[in-house]
């Protein structure tokens, strides 16, 4: 099955597995359970589902499916409890309100398809802001920040204090004139920083301003530093959103590229001016 579909826990994969456990063995009938959004054809899936059906493998598959369903049932119960508690934490003026539709329509559809929309709405009413509107920040990441710090970040006077507590500040600790390794504080700061780093990794190929920032940083100083720097930038956006209600607006990768170009031109002009030269664009010279 893992060769027939890209995601074994997706709609097509789970439908096929449940049918196999239920006794179906015909490859074509199994392949016809494919979801309409599946990229592979019925014939391609059926070709991968042809083979021997060993009793011990089928038994193990049935047991694994039982454990899968049991774990998901427990997760659903946890989600219900979280939603109940979030309902008691709704801010004044937010009761009954719905978070605005996401500017990123594809992200909004994905959140609904995963069944995370009720959690997104509950978190919005508890925090008074929709952190899911930030590119690369999913509902699971949104849960981490208020879950560790609460929706009120006023304990941090500035965004620099917040970023420093997350251990995402770029300052290098020194001892005896030599750099020392940063020691993890553990606790809330470590968990939130880890979630923001995961969000940063997902921006690598995105056509957003955050994605452009990641790629430029990676080109200059490497991928590891780019993840750290992008996580810091996302943390700054989260702080501004929760502390001041400043909405996140994606300027787009193209606008970010133009901004970087202007910064490079400004830097070159400054260096030329210090050396006593004037820069003239080629188009103007022609």
PDB file of N, CA, C and O in Angstrom, residues 31-62:
ATOM      1  N   UNK A  31      -8.282  -0.717  -5.693  1.00  0.00           N
ATOM      2  CA  UNK A  31      -7.818   0.504  -6.359  1.00  0.00           C
ATOM      3  C   UNK A  31      -8.965   1.465  -6.634  1.00  0.00           C
ATOM      4  O   UNK A  31      -8.767   2.688  -6.665  1.00  0.00           O
ATOM      5  N   UNK A  32     -10.158   0.940  -6.817  1.00  0.00           N
ATOM      6  CA  UNK A  32     -11.321   1.790  -7.077  1.00  0.00           C
ATOM      7  C   UNK A  32     -11.761   2.584  -5.851  1.00  0.00           C
ATOM      8  O   UNK A  32     -12.636   3.452  -5.949  1.00  0.00           O
ATOM      9  N   UNK A  33     -11.134   2.322  -4.720  1.00  0.00           N
ATOM     10  CA  UNK A  33     -11.425   3.086  -3.493  1.00  0.00           C
ATOM     11  C   UNK A  33     -10.644   4.395  -3.451  1.00  0.00           C
ATOM     12  O   UNK A  33     -10.760   5.153  -2.490  1.00  0.00           O
ATOM     13  N   UNK A  34      -9.834   4.646  -4.474  1.00  0.00           N
ATOM     14  CA  UNK A  34      -9.008   5.857  -4.512  1.00  0.00           C
ATOM     15  C   UNK A  34      -9.860   7.110  -4.389  1.00  0.00           C
ATOM     16  O   UNK A  34     -10.960   7.204  -4.926  1.00  0.00           O
ATOM     17  N   UNK A  35      -9.313   8.075  -3.684  1.00  0.00           N
ATOM     18  CA  UNK A  35      -9.956   9.387  -3.566  1.00  0.00           C
ATOM     19  C   UNK A  35      -9.792  10.133  -4.886  1.00  0.00           C
ATOM     20  O   UNK A  35      -8.802   9.950  -5.603  1.00  0.00           O
ATOM     21  N   UNK A  36     -10.745  10.967  -5.212  1.00  0.00           N
ATOM     22  CA  UNK A  36     -10.700  11.699  -6.468  1.00  0.00           C
ATOM     23  C   UNK A  36      -9.497  12.604  -6.610  1.00  0.00           C
ATOM     24  O   UNK A  36      -9.106  12.977  -7.727  1.00  0.00           O
ATOM     25  N   UNK A  37      -8.890  12.983  -5.476  1.00  0.00           N
ATOM     26  CA  UNK A  37      -7.728  13.872  -5.514  1.00  0.00           C
ATOM     27  C   UNK A  37      -6.410  13.116  -5.662  1.00  0.00           C
ATOM     28  O   UNK A  37      -5.350  13.724  -5.767  1.00  0.00           O
ATOM     29  N   UNK A  38      -6.467  11.790  -5.668  1.00  0.00           N
ATOM     30  CA  UNK A  38      -5.258  10.974  -5.771  1.00  0.00           C
ATOM     31  C   UNK A  38      -4.638  11.141  -7.153  1.00  0.00           C
ATOM     32  O   UNK A  38      -5.328  11.116  -8.180  1.00  0.00           O
ATOM     33  N   UNK A  39      -3.316  11.309  -7.196  1.00  0.00           N
ATOM     34  CA  UNK A  39      -2.616  11.533  -8.459  1.00  0.00           C
ATOM     35  C   UNK A  39      -2.494  10.252  -9.290  1.00  0.00           C
ATOM     36  O   UNK A  39      -2.454  10.315 -10.517  1.00  0.00           O
ATOM     37  N   UNK A  40      -2.416   9.109  -8.644  1.00  0.00           N
ATOM     38  CA  UNK A  40      -2.257   7.856  -9.383  1.00  0.00           C
ATOM     39  C   UNK A  40      -3.606   7.353  -9.896  1.00  0.00           C
ATOM     40  O   UNK A  40      -4.649   7.543  -9.264  1.00  0.00           O
ATOM     41  N   UNK A  41      -3.553   6.684 -11.029  1.00  0.00           N
ATOM     42  CA  UNK A  41      -4.766   6.122 -11.627  1.00  0.00           C
ATOM     43  C   UNK A  41      -5.135   4.806 -10.937  1.00  0.00           C
ATOM     44  O   UNK A  41      -4.341   4.237 -10.179  1.00  0.00           O
ATOM     45  N   UNK A  42      -6.335   4.327 -11.255  1.00  0.00           N
ATOM     46  CA  UNK A  42      -6.795   3.051 -10.700  1.00  0.00           C
ATOM     47  C   UNK A  42      -5.856   1.925 -11.132  1.00  0.00           C
ATOM     48  O   UNK A  42      -5.502   1.050 -10.331  1.00  0.00           O
ATOM     49  N   UNK A  43      -5.429   1.957 -12.384  1.00  0.00           N
ATOM     50  CA  UNK A  43      -4.551   0.912 -12.910  1.00  0.00           C
ATOM     51  C   UNK A  43      -3.195   0.905 -12.204  1.00  0.00           C
ATOM     52  O   UNK A  43      -2.642  -0.159 -11.890  1.00  0.00           O
ATOM     53  N   UNK A  44      -2.635   2.089 -11.948  1.00  0.00           N
ATOM     54  CA  UNK A  44      -1.330   2.190 -11.275  1.00  0.00           C
ATOM     55  C   UNK A  44      -1.409   1.659  -9.850  1.00  0.00           C
ATOM     56  O   UNK A  44      -0.502   0.974  -9.378  1.00  0.00           O
ATOM     57  N   UNK A  45      -2.505   1.977  -9.163  1.00  0.00           N
ATOM     58  CA  UNK A  45      -2.670   1.509  -7.788  1.00  0.00           C
ATOM     59  C   UNK A  45      -2.887   0.000  -7.765  1.00  0.00           C
ATOM     60  O   UNK A  45      -2.304  -0.719  -6.944  1.00  0.00           O
ATOM     61  N   UNK A  46      -3.691  -0.481  -8.687  1.00  0.00           N
ATOM     62  CA  UNK A  46      -3.978  -1.918  -8.738  1.00  0.00           C
ATOM     63  C   UNK A  46      -2.715  -2.731  -8.992  1.00  0.00           C
ATOM     64  O   UNK A  46      -2.539  -3.826  -8.429  1.00  0.00           O
ATOM     65  N   UNK A  47      -1.813  -2.203  -9.813  1.00  0.00           N
ATOM     66  CA  UNK A  47      -0.568  -2.912 -10.109  1.00  0.00           C
ATOM     67  C   UNK A  47       0.281  -3.106  -8.861  1.00  0.00           C
ATOM     68  O   UNK A  47       0.986  -4.115  -8.718  1.00  0.00           O
ATOM     69  N   UNK A  48       0.228  -2.167  -7.931  1.00  0.00           N
ATOM     70  CA  UNK A  48       1.007  -2.268  -6.698  1.00  0.00           C
ATOM     71  C   UNK A  48       0.338  -3.154  -5.656  1.00  0.00           C
ATOM     72  O   UNK A  48       0.981  -3.581  -4.699  1.00  0.00           O
ATOM     73  N   UNK A  49      -0.942  -3.434  -5.842  1.00  0.00           N
ATOM     74  CA  UNK A  49      -1.683  -4.216  -4.843  1.00  0.00           C
ATOM     75  C   UNK A  49      -1.810  -5.682  -5.238  1.00  0.00           C
ATOM     76  O   UNK A  49      -2.558  -6.430  -4.617  1.00  0.00           O
ATOM     77  N   UNK A  50      -1.091  -6.069  -6.269  1.00  0.00           N
ATOM     78  CA  UNK A  50      -1.104  -7.470  -6.689  1.00  0.00           C
ATOM     79  C   UNK A  50       0.041  -8.216  -6.006  1.00  0.00           C
ATOM     80  O   UNK A  50       1.164  -7.706  -5.938  1.00  0.00           O
ATOM     81  N   UNK A  51      -0.228  -9.402  -5.478  1.00  0.00           N
ATOM     82  CA  UNK A  51       0.832 -10.171  -4.827  1.00  0.00           C
ATOM     83  C   UNK A  51       0.278 -11.239  -3.916  1.00  0.00           C
ATOM     84  O   UNK A  51      -0.886 -11.638  -4.019  1.00  0.00           O
ATOM     85  N   UNK A  52       1.115 -11.701  -3.000  1.00  0.00           N
ATOM     86  CA  UNK A  52       0.717 -12.754  -2.074  1.00  0.00           C
ATOM     87  C   UNK A  52       0.141 -12.135  -0.805  1.00  0.00           C
ATOM     88  O   UNK A  52       0.587 -11.081  -0.334  1.00  0.00           O
ATOM     89  N   UNK A  53      -0.849 -12.813  -0.229  1.00  0.00           N
ATOM     90  CA  UNK A  53      -1.483 -12.340   0.993  1.00  0.00           C
ATOM     91  C   UNK A  53      -1.136 -13.311   2.125  1.00  0.00           C
ATOM     92  O   UNK A  53      -1.810 -14.310   2.323  1.00  0.00           O
ATOM     93  N   UNK A  54      -0.078 -13.020   2.854  1.00  0.00           N
ATOM     94  CA  UNK A  54       0.342 -13.909   3.945  1.00  0.00           C
ATOM     95  C   UNK A  54      -0.506 -13.656   5.187  1.00  0.00           C
ATOM     96  O   UNK A  54      -0.773 -12.502   5.553  1.00  0.00           O
ATOM     97  N   UNK A  55      -0.908 -14.743   5.818  1.00  0.00           N
ATOM     98  CA  UNK A  55      -1.814 -14.645   6.965  1.00  0.00           C
ATOM     99  C   UNK A  55      -1.188 -13.868   8.118  1.00  0.00           C
ATOM    100  O   UNK A  55      -1.869 -13.088   8.794  1.00  0.00           O
ATOM    101  N   UNK A  56       0.137 -14.071   8.341  1.00  0.00           N
ATOM    102  CA  UNK A  56       0.765 -13.374   9.461  1.00  0.00           C
ATOM    103  C   UNK A  56       0.838 -11.868   9.201  1.00  0.00           C
ATOM    104  O   UNK A  56       0.667 -11.050  10.118  1.00  0.00           O
ATOM    105  N   UNK A  57       1.065 -11.482   7.929  1.00  0.00           N
ATOM    106  CA  UNK A  57       1.100 -10.060   7.599  1.00  0.00           C
ATOM    107  C   UNK A  57      -0.285  -9.437   7.751  1.00  0.00           C
ATOM    108  O   UNK A  57      -0.424  -8.306   8.243  1.00  0.00           O
ATOM    109  N   UNK A  58      -1.306 -10.165   7.321  1.00  0.00           N
ATOM    110  CA  UNK A  58      -2.675  -9.650   7.439  1.00  0.00           C
ATOM    111  C   UNK A  58      -3.075  -9.497   8.905  1.00  0.00           C
ATOM    112  O   UNK A  58      -3.764  -8.531   9.277  1.00  0.00           O
ATOM    113  N   UNK A  59      -2.653 -10.444   9.742  1.00  0.00           N
ATOM    114  CA  UNK A  59      -2.952 -10.346  11.179  1.00  0.00           C
ATOM    115  C   UNK A  59      -2.278  -9.111  11.778  1.00  0.00           C
ATOM    116  O   UNK A  59      -2.895  -8.349  12.543  1.00  0.00           O
ATOM    117  N   UNK A  60      -1.002  -8.905  11.427  1.00  0.00           N
ATOM    118  CA  UNK A  60      -0.270  -7.740  11.945  1.00  0.00           C
ATOM    119  C   UNK A  60      -0.917  -6.441  11.467  1.00  0.00           C
ATOM    120  O   UNK A  60      -1.001  -5.463  12.220  1.00  0.00           O
ATOM    121  N   UNK A  61      -1.373  -6.428  10.220  1.00  0.00           N
ATOM    122  CA  UNK A  61      -2.035  -5.231   9.688  1.00  0.00           C
ATOM    123  C   UNK A  61      -3.310  -4.935  10.464  1.00  0.00           C
ATOM    124  O   UNK A  61      -3.581  -3.770  10.803  1.00  0.00           O
ATOM    125  N   UNK A  62      -4.080  -5.963  10.768  1.00  0.00           N
ATOM    126  CA  UNK A  62      -5.322  -5.770  11.522  1.00  0.00           C
ATOM    127  C   UNK A  62      -5.043  -5.223  12.918  1.00  0.00           C
ATOM    128  O   UNK A  62      -5.747  -4.321  13.403  1.00  0.00           O
TER     129      UNK A  62
END
